[in-house]
mmCIF file with all atom_site columns, C-alpha atoms in Angstrom:
data_model
loop_
_atom_site.group_PDB
_atom_site.id
_atom_site.type_symbol
_atom_site.label_atom_id
_atom_site.label_alt_id
_atom_site.label_comp_id
_atom_site.label_asym_id
_atom_site.label_entity_id
_atom_site.label_seq_id
_atom_site.pdbx_PDB_ins_code
_atom_site.Cartn_x
_atom_site.Cartn_y
_atom_site.Cartn_z
_atom_site.occupancy
_atom_site.B_iso_or_equiv
_atom_site.pdbx_formal_charge
_atom_site.auth_seq_id
_atom_site.auth_comp_id
_atom_site.auth_asym_id
_atom_site.auth_atom_id
_atom_site.pdbx_PDB_model_num
ATOM 1   C CA . UNK A 1 1   ? 21.217  -3.253  22.248 1.00 0.00 ? 20  UNK A CA 1
ATOM 2   C CA . UNK A 1 2   ? 18.602  -0.989  20.592 1.00 0.00 ? 21  UNK A CA 1
ATOM 3   C CA . UNK A 1 3   ? 15.950  -3.709  20.770 1.00 0.00 ? 22  UNK A CA 1
ATOM 4   C CA . UNK A 1 4   ? 16.576  -4.369  24.470 1.00 0.00 ? 23  UNK A CA 1
ATOM 5   C CA . UNK A 1 5   ? 16.659  -0.649  25.327 1.00 0.00 ? 24  UNK A CA 1
ATOM 6   C CA . UNK A 1 6   ? 13.405  0.070   23.506 1.00 0.00 ? 25  UNK A CA 1
ATOM 7   C CA . UNK A 1 7   ? 11.731  -2.945  25.096 1.00 0.00 ? 26  UNK A CA 1
ATOM 8   C CA . UNK A 1 8   ? 12.534  -1.650  28.585 1.00 0.00 ? 27  UNK A CA 1
ATOM 9   C CA . UNK A 1 9   ? 11.555  1.913   27.671 1.00 0.00 ? 28  UNK A CA 1
ATOM 10  C CA . UNK A 1 10  ? 8.217   0.885   26.150 1.00 0.00 ? 29  UNK A CA 1
ATOM 11  C CA . UNK A 1 11  ? 7.445   -1.384  29.093 1.00 0.00 ? 30  UNK A CA 1
ATOM 12  C CA . UNK A 1 12  ? 7.970   1.502   31.530 1.00 0.00 ? 31  UNK A CA 1
ATOM 13  C CA . UNK A 1 13  ? 5.942   3.975   29.447 1.00 0.00 ? 32  UNK A CA 1
ATOM 14  C CA . UNK A 1 14  ? 3.123   1.470   29.023 1.00 0.00 ? 33  UNK A CA 1
ATOM 15  C CA . UNK A 1 15  ? 2.993   0.856   32.763 1.00 0.00 ? 34  UNK A CA 1
ATOM 16  C CA . UNK A 1 16  ? 2.820   4.602   33.459 1.00 0.00 ? 35  UNK A CA 1
ATOM 17  C CA . UNK A 1 17  ? 0.146   5.238   30.825 1.00 0.00 ? 36  UNK A CA 1
ATOM 18  C CA . UNK A 1 18  ? -2.017  2.146   31.132 1.00 0.00 ? 37  UNK A CA 1
ATOM 19  C CA . UNK A 1 19  ? -0.942  0.074   34.122 1.00 0.00 ? 38  UNK A CA 1
ATOM 20  C CA . UNK A 1 20  ? 0.276   -3.510  34.302 1.00 0.00 ? 39  UNK A CA 1
ATOM 21  C CA . UNK A 1 21  ? -0.668  -5.639  31.244 1.00 0.00 ? 40  UNK A CA 1
ATOM 22  C CA . UNK A 1 22  ? -2.312  -9.022  31.791 1.00 0.00 ? 41  UNK A CA 1
ATOM 23  C CA . UNK A 1 23  ? -0.762  -12.050 30.074 1.00 0.00 ? 42  UNK A CA 1
ATOM 24  C CA . UNK A 1 24  ? -2.638  -15.348 29.790 1.00 0.00 ? 43  UNK A CA 1
ATOM 25  C CA . UNK A 1 25  ? -1.159  -18.825 29.159 1.00 0.00 ? 44  UNK A CA 1
ATOM 26  C CA . UNK A 1 26  ? 2.507   -17.852 28.938 1.00 0.00 ? 45  UNK A CA 1
ATOM 27  C CA . UNK A 1 27  ? 3.240   -21.490 29.728 1.00 0.00 ? 46  UNK A CA 1
ATOM 28  C CA . UNK A 1 28  ? 2.225   -22.267 26.130 1.00 0.00 ? 47  UNK A CA 1
ATOM 29  C CA . UNK A 1 29  ? 5.329   -20.497 24.791 1.00 0.00 ? 48  UNK A CA 1
ATOM 30  C CA . UNK A 1 30  ? 8.026   -22.977 23.641 1.00 0.00 ? 49  UNK A CA 1
ATOM 31  C CA . UNK A 1 31  ? 11.686  -22.576 24.539 1.00 0.00 ? 50  UNK A CA 1
ATOM 32  C CA . UNK A 1 32  ? 12.853  -22.525 20.916 1.00 0.00 ? 51  UNK A CA 1
ATOM 33  C CA . UNK A 1 33  ? 11.832  -20.282 18.029 1.00 0.00 ? 52  UNK A CA 1
ATOM 34  C CA . UNK A 1 34  ? 8.198   -19.962 17.018 1.00 0.00 ? 53  UNK A CA 1
ATOM 35  C CA . UNK A 1 35  ? 5.715   -17.725 15.228 1.00 0.00 ? 54  UNK A CA 1
ATOM 36  C CA . UNK A 1 36  ? 3.150   -15.661 17.110 1.00 0.00 ? 55  UNK A CA 1
ATOM 37  C CA . UNK A 1 37  ? 0.084   -15.396 14.881 1.00 0.00 ? 56  UNK A CA 1
ATOM 38  C CA . UNK A 1 38  ? -3.052  -13.430 15.598 1.00 0.00 ? 57  UNK A CA 1
ATOM 39  C CA . UNK A 1 39  ? -5.707  -11.034 14.323 1.00 0.00 ? 58  UNK A CA 1
ATOM 40  C CA . UNK A 1 40  ? -4.277  -7.552  13.648 1.00 0.00 ? 59  UNK A CA 1
ATOM 41  C CA . UNK A 1 41  ? -6.419  -5.186  15.752 1.00 0.00 ? 60  UNK A CA 1
ATOM 42  C CA . UNK A 1 42  ? -4.296  -2.088  16.286 1.00 0.00 ? 61  UNK A CA 1
ATOM 43  C CA . UNK A 1 43  ? -1.032  -0.654  14.974 1.00 0.00 ? 62  UNK A CA 1
ATOM 44  C CA . UNK A 1 44  ? 0.745   -1.377  18.264 1.00 0.00 ? 63  UNK A CA 1
ATOM 45  C CA . UNK A 1 45  ? -0.307  -5.001  18.861 1.00 0.00 ? 64  UNK A CA 1
ATOM 46  C CA . UNK A 1 46  ? 2.972   -6.369  17.362 1.00 0.00 ? 65  UNK A CA 1
ATOM 47  C CA . UNK A 1 47  ? 4.808   -4.493  20.125 1.00 0.00 ? 66  UNK A CA 1
ATOM 48  C CA . UNK A 1 48  ? 2.444   -5.843  22.778 1.00 0.00 ? 67  UNK A CA 1
ATOM 49  C CA . UNK A 1 49  ? 2.835   -9.410  21.489 1.00 0.00 ? 68  UNK A CA 1
ATOM 50  C CA . UNK A 1 50  ? 6.620   -9.111  21.734 1.00 0.00 ? 69  UNK A CA 1
ATOM 51  C CA . UNK A 1 51  ? 6.457   -7.614  25.219 1.00 0.00 ? 70  UNK A CA 1
ATOM 52  C CA . UNK A 1 52  ? 4.109   -10.355 26.396 1.00 0.00 ? 71  UNK A CA 1
ATOM 53  C CA . UNK A 1 53  ? 6.483   -13.085 25.188 1.00 0.00 ? 72  UNK A CA 1
ATOM 54  C CA . UNK A 1 54  ? 9.621   -11.440 26.615 1.00 0.00 ? 73  UNK A CA 1
ATOM 55  C CA . UNK A 1 55  ? 12.472  -12.268 27.178 1.00 0.00 ? 74  UNK A CA 1
ATOM 56  C CA . UNK A 1 56  ? 12.288  -13.928 23.745 1.00 0.00 ? 75  UNK A CA 1
ATOM 57  C CA . UNK A 1 57  ? 13.284  -11.493 20.994 1.00 0.00 ? 76  UNK A CA 1
ATOM 58  C CA . UNK A 1 58  ? 11.330  -11.146 17.752 1.00 0.00 ? 77  UNK A CA 1
ATOM 59  C CA . UNK A 1 59  ? 11.676  -10.183 14.128 1.00 0.00 ? 78  UNK A CA 1
ATOM 60  C CA . UNK A 1 60  ? 8.881   -8.334  12.362 1.00 0.00 ? 79  UNK A CA 1
ATOM 61  C CA . UNK A 1 61  ? 7.513   -7.858  8.874  1.00 0.00 ? 80  UNK A CA 1
ATOM 62  C CA . UNK A 1 62  ? 7.056   -4.159  8.057  1.00 0.00 ? 81  UNK A CA 1
ATOM 63  C CA . UNK A 1 63  ? 5.708   -2.502  4.938  1.00 0.00 ? 82  UNK A CA 1
ATOM 64  C CA . UNK A 1 64  ? 8.574   -1.365  2.749  1.00 0.00 ? 83  UNK A CA 1
ATOM 65  C CA . UNK A 1 65  ? 7.350   2.239   2.669  1.00 0.00 ? 84  UNK A CA 1
ATOM 66  C CA . UNK A 1 66  ? 8.471   2.661   6.275  1.00 0.00 ? 85  UNK A CA 1
ATOM 67  C CA . UNK A 1 67  ? 12.075  1.979   5.289  1.00 0.00 ? 86  UNK A CA 1
ATOM 68  C CA . UNK A 1 68  ? 12.209  5.072   3.063  1.00 0.00 ? 87  UNK A CA 1
ATOM 69  C CA . UNK A 1 69  ? 12.644  7.313   6.104  1.00 0.00 ? 88  UNK A CA 1
ATOM 70  C CA . UNK A 1 70  ? 16.304  6.956   7.236  1.00 0.00 ? 89  UNK A CA 1
ATOM 71  C CA . UNK A 1 71  ? 15.534  7.444   10.937 1.00 0.00 ? 90  UNK A CA 1
ATOM 72  C CA . UNK A 1 72  ? 12.657  4.955   10.964 1.00 0.00 ? 91  UNK A CA 1
ATOM 73  C CA . UNK A 1 73  ? 14.711  2.587   8.818  1.00 0.00 ? 92  UNK A CA 1
ATOM 74  C CA . UNK A 1 74  ? 17.545  2.645   11.375 1.00 0.00 ? 93  UNK A CA 1
ATOM 75  C CA . UNK A 1 75  ? 15.140  1.840   14.204 1.00 0.00 ? 94  UNK A CA 1
ATOM 76  C CA . UNK A 1 76  ? 13.405  -0.922  12.247 1.00 0.00 ? 95  UNK A CA 1
ATOM 77  C CA . UNK A 1 77  ? 16.645  -2.598  11.196 1.00 0.00 ? 96  UNK A CA 1
ATOM 78  C CA . UNK A 1 78  ? 17.971  -2.550  14.768 1.00 0.00 ? 97  UNK A CA 1
ATOM 79  C CA . UNK A 1 79  ? 14.655  -4.010  15.969 1.00 0.00 ? 98  UNK A CA 1
ATOM 80  C CA . UNK A 1 80  ? 15.006  -6.953  13.561 1.00 0.00 ? 99  UNK A CA 1
ATOM 81  C CA . UNK A 1 81  ? 12.317  -5.763  11.134 1.00 0.00 ? 100 UNK A CA 1
ATOM 82  C CA . UNK A 1 82  ? 12.511  -6.536  7.428  1.00 0.00 ? 101 UNK A CA 1
ATOM 83  C CA . UNK A 1 83  ? 10.652  -4.889  4.518  1.00 0.00 ? 102 UNK A CA 1
ATOM 84  C CA . UNK A 1 84  ? 7.771   -6.511  2.652  1.00 0.00 ? 103 UNK A CA 1
ATOM 85  C CA . UNK A 1 85  ? 5.901   -5.231  -0.387 1.00 0.00 ? 104 UNK A CA 1
ATOM 86  C CA . UNK A 1 86  ? 2.295   -5.783  0.658  1.00 0.00 ? 105 UNK A CA 1
ATOM 87  C CA . UNK A 1 87  ? 0.983   -5.474  -2.907 1.00 0.00 ? 106 UNK A CA 1
ATOM 88  C CA . UNK A 1 88  ? 3.509   -7.861  -4.459 1.00 0.00 ? 107 UNK A CA 1
ATOM 89  C CA . UNK A 1 89  ? 5.179   -9.713  -1.560 1.00 0.00 ? 108 UNK A CA 1
ATOM 90  C CA . UNK A 1 90  ? 7.549   -11.833 -3.678 1.00 0.00 ? 109 UNK A CA 1
ATOM 91  C CA . UNK A 1 91  ? 9.600   -14.856 -2.534 1.00 0.00 ? 110 UNK A CA 1
ATOM 92  C CA . UNK A 1 92  ? 11.526  -12.848 0.091  1.00 0.00 ? 111 UNK A CA 1
ATOM 93  C CA . UNK A 1 93  ? 8.345   -12.499 2.187  1.00 0.00 ? 112 UNK A CA 1
ATOM 94  C CA . UNK A 1 94  ? 8.645   -16.238 2.822  1.00 0.00 ? 113 UNK A CA 1
ATOM 95  C CA . UNK A 1 95  ? 12.397  -16.828 2.541  1.00 0.00 ? 114 UNK A CA 1
ATOM 96  C CA . UNK A 1 96  ? 13.493  -14.044 4.905  1.00 0.00 ? 115 UNK A CA 1
ATOM 97  C CA . UNK A 1 97  ? 11.460  -15.117 7.982  1.00 0.00 ? 116 UNK A CA 1
ATOM 98  C CA . UNK A 1 98  ? 12.247  -18.790 7.295  1.00 0.00 ? 117 UNK A CA 1
ATOM 99  C CA . UNK A 1 99  ? 15.983  -17.988 7.322  1.00 0.00 ? 118 UNK A CA 1
ATOM 100 C CA . UNK A 1 100 ? 15.621  -15.952 10.535 1.00 0.00 ? 119 UNK A CA 1
ATOM 101 C CA . UNK A 1 101 ? 13.657  -18.694 12.300 1.00 0.00 ? 120 UNK A CA 1
ATOM 102 C CA . UNK A 1 102 ? 16.057  -21.436 11.232 1.00 0.00 ? 121 UNK A CA 1
ATOM 103 C CA . UNK A 1 103 ? 18.924  -19.519 12.819 1.00 0.00 ? 122 UNK A CA 1
ATOM 104 C CA . UNK A 1 104 ? 17.165  -20.074 16.149 1.00 0.00 ? 123 UNK A CA 1
ATOM 105 C CA . UNK A 1 105 ? 17.915  -16.751 17.862 1.00 0.00 ? 124 UNK A CA 1
ATOM 106 C CA . UNK A 1 106 ? 14.708  -14.897 17.028 1.00 0.00 ? 125 UNK A CA 1
ATOM 107 C CA . UNK A 1 107 ? 11.047  -15.770 16.833 1.00 0.00 ? 126 UNK A CA 1
ATOM 108 C CA . UNK A 1 108 ? 8.690   -13.724 14.672 1.00 0.00 ? 127 UNK A CA 1
ATOM 109 C CA . UNK A 1 109 ? 5.264   -12.103 14.720 1.00 0.00 ? 128 UNK A CA 1
ATOM 110 C CA . UNK A 1 110 ? 2.954   -12.564 11.743 1.00 0.00 ? 129 UNK A CA 1
ATOM 111 C CA . UNK A 1 111 ? -0.599  -11.363 11.269 1.00 0.00 ? 130 UNK A CA 1
ATOM 112 C CA . UNK A 1 112 ? -2.237  -13.814 8.827  1.00 0.00 ? 131 UNK A CA 1
ATOM 113 C CA . UNK A 1 113 ? -4.803  -11.224 7.728  1.00 0.00 ? 132 UNK A CA 1
ATOM 114 C CA . UNK A 1 114 ? -1.925  -8.985  6.600  1.00 0.00 ? 133 UNK A CA 1
ATOM 115 C CA . UNK A 1 115 ? -3.868  -5.832  7.473  1.00 0.00 ? 134 UNK A CA 1
ATOM 116 C CA . UNK A 1 116 ? -5.713  -4.371  10.422 1.00 0.00 ? 135 UNK A CA 1
ATOM 117 C CA . UNK A 1 117 ? -8.671  -3.848  8.113  1.00 0.00 ? 136 UNK A CA 1
ATOM 118 C CA . UNK A 1 118 ? -8.977  -7.412  6.873  1.00 0.00 ? 137 UNK A CA 1
ATOM 119 C CA . UNK A 1 119 ? -10.481 -10.389 8.678  1.00 0.00 ? 138 UNK A CA 1
ATOM 120 C CA . UNK A 1 120 ? -9.522  -12.792 5.874  1.00 0.00 ? 139 UNK A CA 1
ATOM 121 C CA . UNK A 1 121 ? -6.703  -15.164 6.805  1.00 0.00 ? 140 UNK A CA 1
ATOM 122 C CA . UNK A 1 122 ? -3.862  -15.796 4.400  1.00 0.00 ? 141 UNK A CA 1
ATOM 123 C CA . UNK A 1 123 ? -1.661  -18.886 4.161  1.00 0.00 ? 142 UNK A CA 1
ATOM 124 C CA . UNK A 1 124 ? 1.784   -17.277 4.493  1.00 0.00 ? 143 UNK A CA 1
ATOM 125 C CA . UNK A 1 125 ? 2.211   -17.950 8.210  1.00 0.00 ? 144 UNK A CA 1
ATOM 126 C CA . UNK A 1 126 ? 1.538   -21.681 7.904  1.00 0.00 ? 145 UNK A CA 1
ATOM 127 C CA . UNK A 1 127 ? 3.884   -22.006 4.913  1.00 0.00 ? 146 UNK A CA 1
ATOM 128 C CA . UNK A 1 128 ? 6.664   -20.235 6.830  1.00 0.00 ? 147 UNK A CA 1
ATOM 129 C CA . UNK A 1 129 ? 6.061   -22.404 9.914  1.00 0.00 ? 148 UNK A CA 1
ATOM 130 C CA . UNK A 1 130 ? 6.265   -25.579 7.847  1.00 0.00 ? 149 UNK A CA 1
ATOM 131 C CA . UNK A 1 131 ? 9.438   -24.554 5.993  1.00 0.00 ? 150 UNK A CA 1
ATOM 132 C CA . UNK A 1 132 ? 11.188  -23.369 9.163  1.00 0.00 ? 151 UNK A CA 1
ATOM 133 C CA . UNK A 1 133 ? 9.875   -26.330 11.182 1.00 0.00 ? 152 UNK A CA 1
ATOM 134 C CA . UNK A 1 134 ? 8.649   -24.131 14.036 1.00 0.00 ? 153 UNK A CA 1
ATOM 135 C CA . UNK A 1 135 ? 5.241   -24.064 15.770 1.00 0.00 ? 154 UNK A CA 1
ATOM 136 C CA . UNK A 1 136 ? 2.538   -21.461 15.378 1.00 0.00 ? 155 UNK A CA 1
ATOM 137 C CA . UNK A 1 137 ? 1.338   -19.900 18.625 1.00 0.00 ? 156 UNK A CA 1
ATOM 138 C CA . UNK A 1 138 ? -2.221  -18.483 18.287 1.00 0.00 ? 157 UNK A CA 1
ATOM 139 C CA . UNK A 1 139 ? -2.229  -15.110 20.050 1.00 0.00 ? 158 UNK A CA 1
ATOM 140 C CA . UNK A 1 140 ? -4.920  -12.491 20.631 1.00 0.00 ? 159 UNK A CA 1
ATOM 141 C CA . UNK A 1 141 ? -4.946  -8.977  22.020 1.00 0.00 ? 160 UNK A CA 1
ATOM 142 C CA . UNK A 1 142 ? -7.826  -7.289  23.760 1.00 0.00 ? 161 UNK A CA 1
ATOM 143 C CA . UNK A 1 143 ? -7.643  -3.731  25.028 1.00 0.00 ? 162 UNK A CA 1
ATOM 144 C CA . UNK A 1 144 ? -7.418  -0.133  23.778 1.00 0.00 ? 163 UNK A CA 1
ATOM 145 C CA . UNK A 1 145 ? -7.345  0.159   19.988 1.00 0.00 ? 164 UNK A CA 1
ATOM 146 C CA . UNK A 1 146 ? -5.883  3.671   19.625 1.00 0.00 ? 165 UNK A CA 1
ATOM 147 C CA . UNK A 1 147 ? -2.949  5.381   21.311 1.00 0.00 ? 166 UNK A CA 1
ATOM 148 C CA . UNK A 1 148 ? -5.294  7.933   22.870 1.00 0.00 ? 167 UNK A CA 1
ATOM 149 C CA . UNK A 1 149 ? -7.458  5.218   24.388 1.00 0.00 ? 168 UNK A CA 1
ATOM 150 C CA . UNK A 1 150 ? -4.417  3.730   26.156 1.00 0.00 ? 169 UNK A CA 1
ATOM 151 C CA . UNK A 1 151 ? -4.774  6.592   28.619 1.00 0.00 ? 170 UNK A CA 1
ATOM 152 C CA . UNK A 1 152 ? -8.236  5.322   29.570 1.00 0.00 ? 171 UNK A CA 1
ATOM 153 C CA . UNK A 1 153 ? -6.349  2.612   31.477 1.00 0.00 ? 172 UNK A CA 1
ATOM 154 C CA . UNK A 1 154 ? -8.603  -0.073  30.057 1.00 0.00 ? 173 UNK A CA 1
ATOM 155 C CA . UNK A 1 155 ? -6.663  -3.248  30.737 1.00 0.00 ? 174 UNK A CA 1
ATOM 156 C CA . UNK A 1 156 ? -4.370  -4.707  28.094 1.00 0.00 ? 175 UNK A CA 1
ATOM 157 C CA . UNK A 1 157 ? -4.612  -8.487  27.760 1.00 0.00 ? 176 UNK A CA 1
ATOM 158 C CA . UNK A 1 158 ? -2.548  -10.768 25.536 1.00 0.00 ? 177 UNK A CA 1
ATOM 159 C CA . UNK A 1 159 ? -3.392  -14.488 25.520 1.00 0.00 ? 178 UNK A CA 1
ATOM 160 C CA . UNK A 1 160 ? -1.429  -17.380 24.011 1.00 0.00 ? 179 UNK A CA 1
ATOM 161 C CA . UNK A 1 161 ? -2.962  -20.594 22.693 1.00 0.00 ? 180 UNK A CA 1
ATOM 162 C CA . UNK A 1 162 ? -1.444  -24.049 22.487 1.00 0.00 ? 181 UNK A CA 1
ATOM 163 C CA . UNK A 1 163 ? 1.322   -24.514 19.880 1.00 0.00 ? 182 UNK A CA 1
ATOM 164 C CA . UNK A 1 164 ? 0.260   -25.783 16.463 1.00 0.00 ? 183 UNK A CA 1
ATOM 165 C CA . UNK A 1 165 ? 3.006   -27.809 14.820 1.00 0.00 ? 184 UNK A CA 1
ATOM 166 C CA . UNK A 1 166 ? 2.645   -28.138 11.055 1.00 0.00 ? 185 UNK A CA 1
ATOM 167 C CA . UNK A 1 167 ? 3.197   -31.705 9.843  1.00 0.00 ? 186 UNK A CA 1
ATOM 168 C CA . UNK A 1 168 ? 6.040   -31.779 7.303  1.00 0.00 ? 187 UNK A CA 1
ATOM 169 C CA . UNK A 1 169 ? 3.779   -33.965 5.147  1.00 0.00 ? 188 UNK A CA 1
ATOM 170 C CA . UNK A 1 170 ? 0.945   -31.431 5.281  1.00 0.00 ? 189 UNK A CA 1
ATOM 171 C CA . UNK A 1 171 ? -0.020  -30.351 1.762  1.00 0.00 ? 190 UNK A CA 1
ATOM 172 C CA . UNK A 1 172 ? 0.063   -26.608 1.217  1.00 0.00 ? 191 UNK A CA 1
ATOM 173 C CA . UNK A 1 173 ? -2.565  -26.620 -1.494 1.00 0.00 ? 192 UNK A CA 1
ATOM 174 C CA . UNK A 1 174 ? -5.715  -24.513 -1.104 1.00 0.00 ? 193 UNK A CA 1
ATOM 175 C CA . UNK A 1 175 ? -7.530  -27.204 0.873  1.00 0.00 ? 194 UNK A CA 1
ATOM 176 C CA . UNK A 1 176 ? -4.585  -27.692 3.233  1.00 0.00 ? 195 UNK A CA 1
ATOM 177 C CA . UNK A 1 177 ? -4.168  -23.966 3.881  1.00 0.00 ? 196 UNK A CA 1
ATOM 178 C CA . UNK A 1 178 ? -7.911  -23.522 4.399  1.00 0.00 ? 197 UNK A CA 1
ATOM 179 C CA . UNK A 1 179 ? -7.951  -26.295 7.014  1.00 0.00 ? 198 UNK A CA 1
ATOM 180 C CA . UNK A 1 180 ? -5.102  -24.669 8.926  1.00 0.00 ? 199 UNK A CA 1
ATOM 181 C CA . UNK A 1 181 ? -6.705  -21.238 8.600  1.00 0.00 ? 200 UNK A CA 1
ATOM 182 C CA . UNK A 1 182 ? -9.870  -22.628 10.192 1.00 0.00 ? 201 UNK A CA 1
ATOM 183 C CA . UNK A 1 183 ? -7.826  -24.188 12.997 1.00 0.00 ? 202 UNK A CA 1
ATOM 184 C CA . UNK A 1 184 ? -6.158  -20.847 13.682 1.00 0.00 ? 203 UNK A CA 1
ATOM 185 C CA . UNK A 1 185 ? -9.441  -18.949 13.589 1.00 0.00 ? 204 UNK A CA 1
ATOM 186 C CA . UNK A 1 186 ? -10.996 -21.387 16.060 1.00 0.00 ? 205 UNK A CA 1
ATOM 187 C CA . UNK A 1 187 ? -8.003  -20.898 18.355 1.00 0.00 ? 206 UNK A CA 1
ATOM 188 C CA . UNK A 1 188 ? -8.376  -17.099 18.147 1.00 0.00 ? 207 UNK A CA 1
ATOM 189 C CA . UNK A 1 189 ? -12.086 -17.371 18.957 1.00 0.00 ? 208 UNK A CA 1
ATOM 190 C CA . UNK A 1 190 ? -11.412 -19.609 21.959 1.00 0.00 ? 209 UNK A CA 1
ATOM 191 C CA . UNK A 1 191 ? -8.799  -17.212 23.333 1.00 0.00 ? 210 UNK A CA 1
ATOM 192 C CA . UNK A 1 192 ? -11.132 -14.231 22.898 1.00 0.00 ? 211 UNK A CA 1
ATOM 193 C CA . UNK A 1 193 ? -13.869 -16.114 24.715 1.00 0.00 ? 212 UNK A CA 1
ATOM 194 C CA . UNK A 1 194 ? -11.508 -17.027 27.548 1.00 0.00 ? 213 UNK A CA 1
ATOM 195 C CA . UNK A 1 195 ? -10.505 -13.399 28.084 1.00 0.00 ? 214 UNK A CA 1
ATOM 196 C CA . UNK A 1 196 ? -14.009 -11.991 27.703 1.00 0.00 ? 215 UNK A CA 1
ATOM 197 C CA . UNK A 1 197 ? -17.059 -14.040 26.617 1.00 0.00 ? 216 UNK A CA 1
ATOM 198 C CA . UNK A 1 198 ? -18.773 -10.829 25.484 1.00 0.00 ? 217 UNK A CA 1
ATOM 199 C CA . UNK A 1 199 ? -15.866 -9.624  23.345 1.00 0.00 ? 218 UNK A CA 1
ATOM 200 C CA . UNK A 1 200 ? -16.614 -8.343  19.844 1.00 0.00 ? 219 UNK A CA 1
ATOM 201 C CA . UNK A 1 201 ? -13.925 -6.634  17.810 1.00 0.00 ? 220 UNK A CA 1
ATOM 202 C CA . UNK A 1 202 ? -14.851 -3.305  16.229 1.00 0.00 ? 221 UNK A CA 1
ATOM 203 C CA . UNK A 1 203 ? -12.506 -1.711  13.668 1.00 0.00 ? 222 UNK A CA 1
ATOM 204 C CA . UNK A 1 204 ? -12.250 1.842   15.011 1.00 0.00 ? 223 UNK A CA 1
ATOM 205 C CA . UNK A 1 205 ? -10.909 3.134   11.687 1.00 0.00 ? 224 UNK A CA 1
ATOM 206 C CA . UNK A 1 206 ? -14.322 2.487   10.109 1.00 0.00 ? 225 UNK A CA 1
ATOM 207 C CA . UNK A 1 207 ? -16.299 4.534   12.622 1.00 0.00 ? 226 UNK A CA 1
#
């Protein structure tokens, strides 16, 4: 109920503030559960990913510090978010999303870099996809990078790549994860080029 209400509310507010978002390759989204993976470019891109893939509902990883505030915790829990210690993730960072995905009702959004300020991919998403037996959907966002810049009405674009199904026999050693990381990065680059050949991401927090 809360998730559906907030999704409608955010969609309306986004349309008023920024206009109609542009979604590319929605036909690449499977009918079952899956993982949207992409570079983390702004604090609100998880929301935009979920809106772009609607009506599918999503679970989200959120840093555990956010759950200390009772109001925010209530919202996060009702929006299918679960806490993760970013410094010491622990087994639950893998087991929780795997359990959610296996149940088949929700998909999930994972940013392999783990942080908006890191371009280095991590192997957690591919391990989760393999264990849950769901595909990875490469996803990229281009558009405003701060809440204030949303009012500039620069167009929001979310693009989906072709599903990547992890072979159950795929080794998850360093070499195996690196190969999949490279495949994901190539998919991100291709999607960015398709949206805008001149695109170059700039971390606005470092200006």
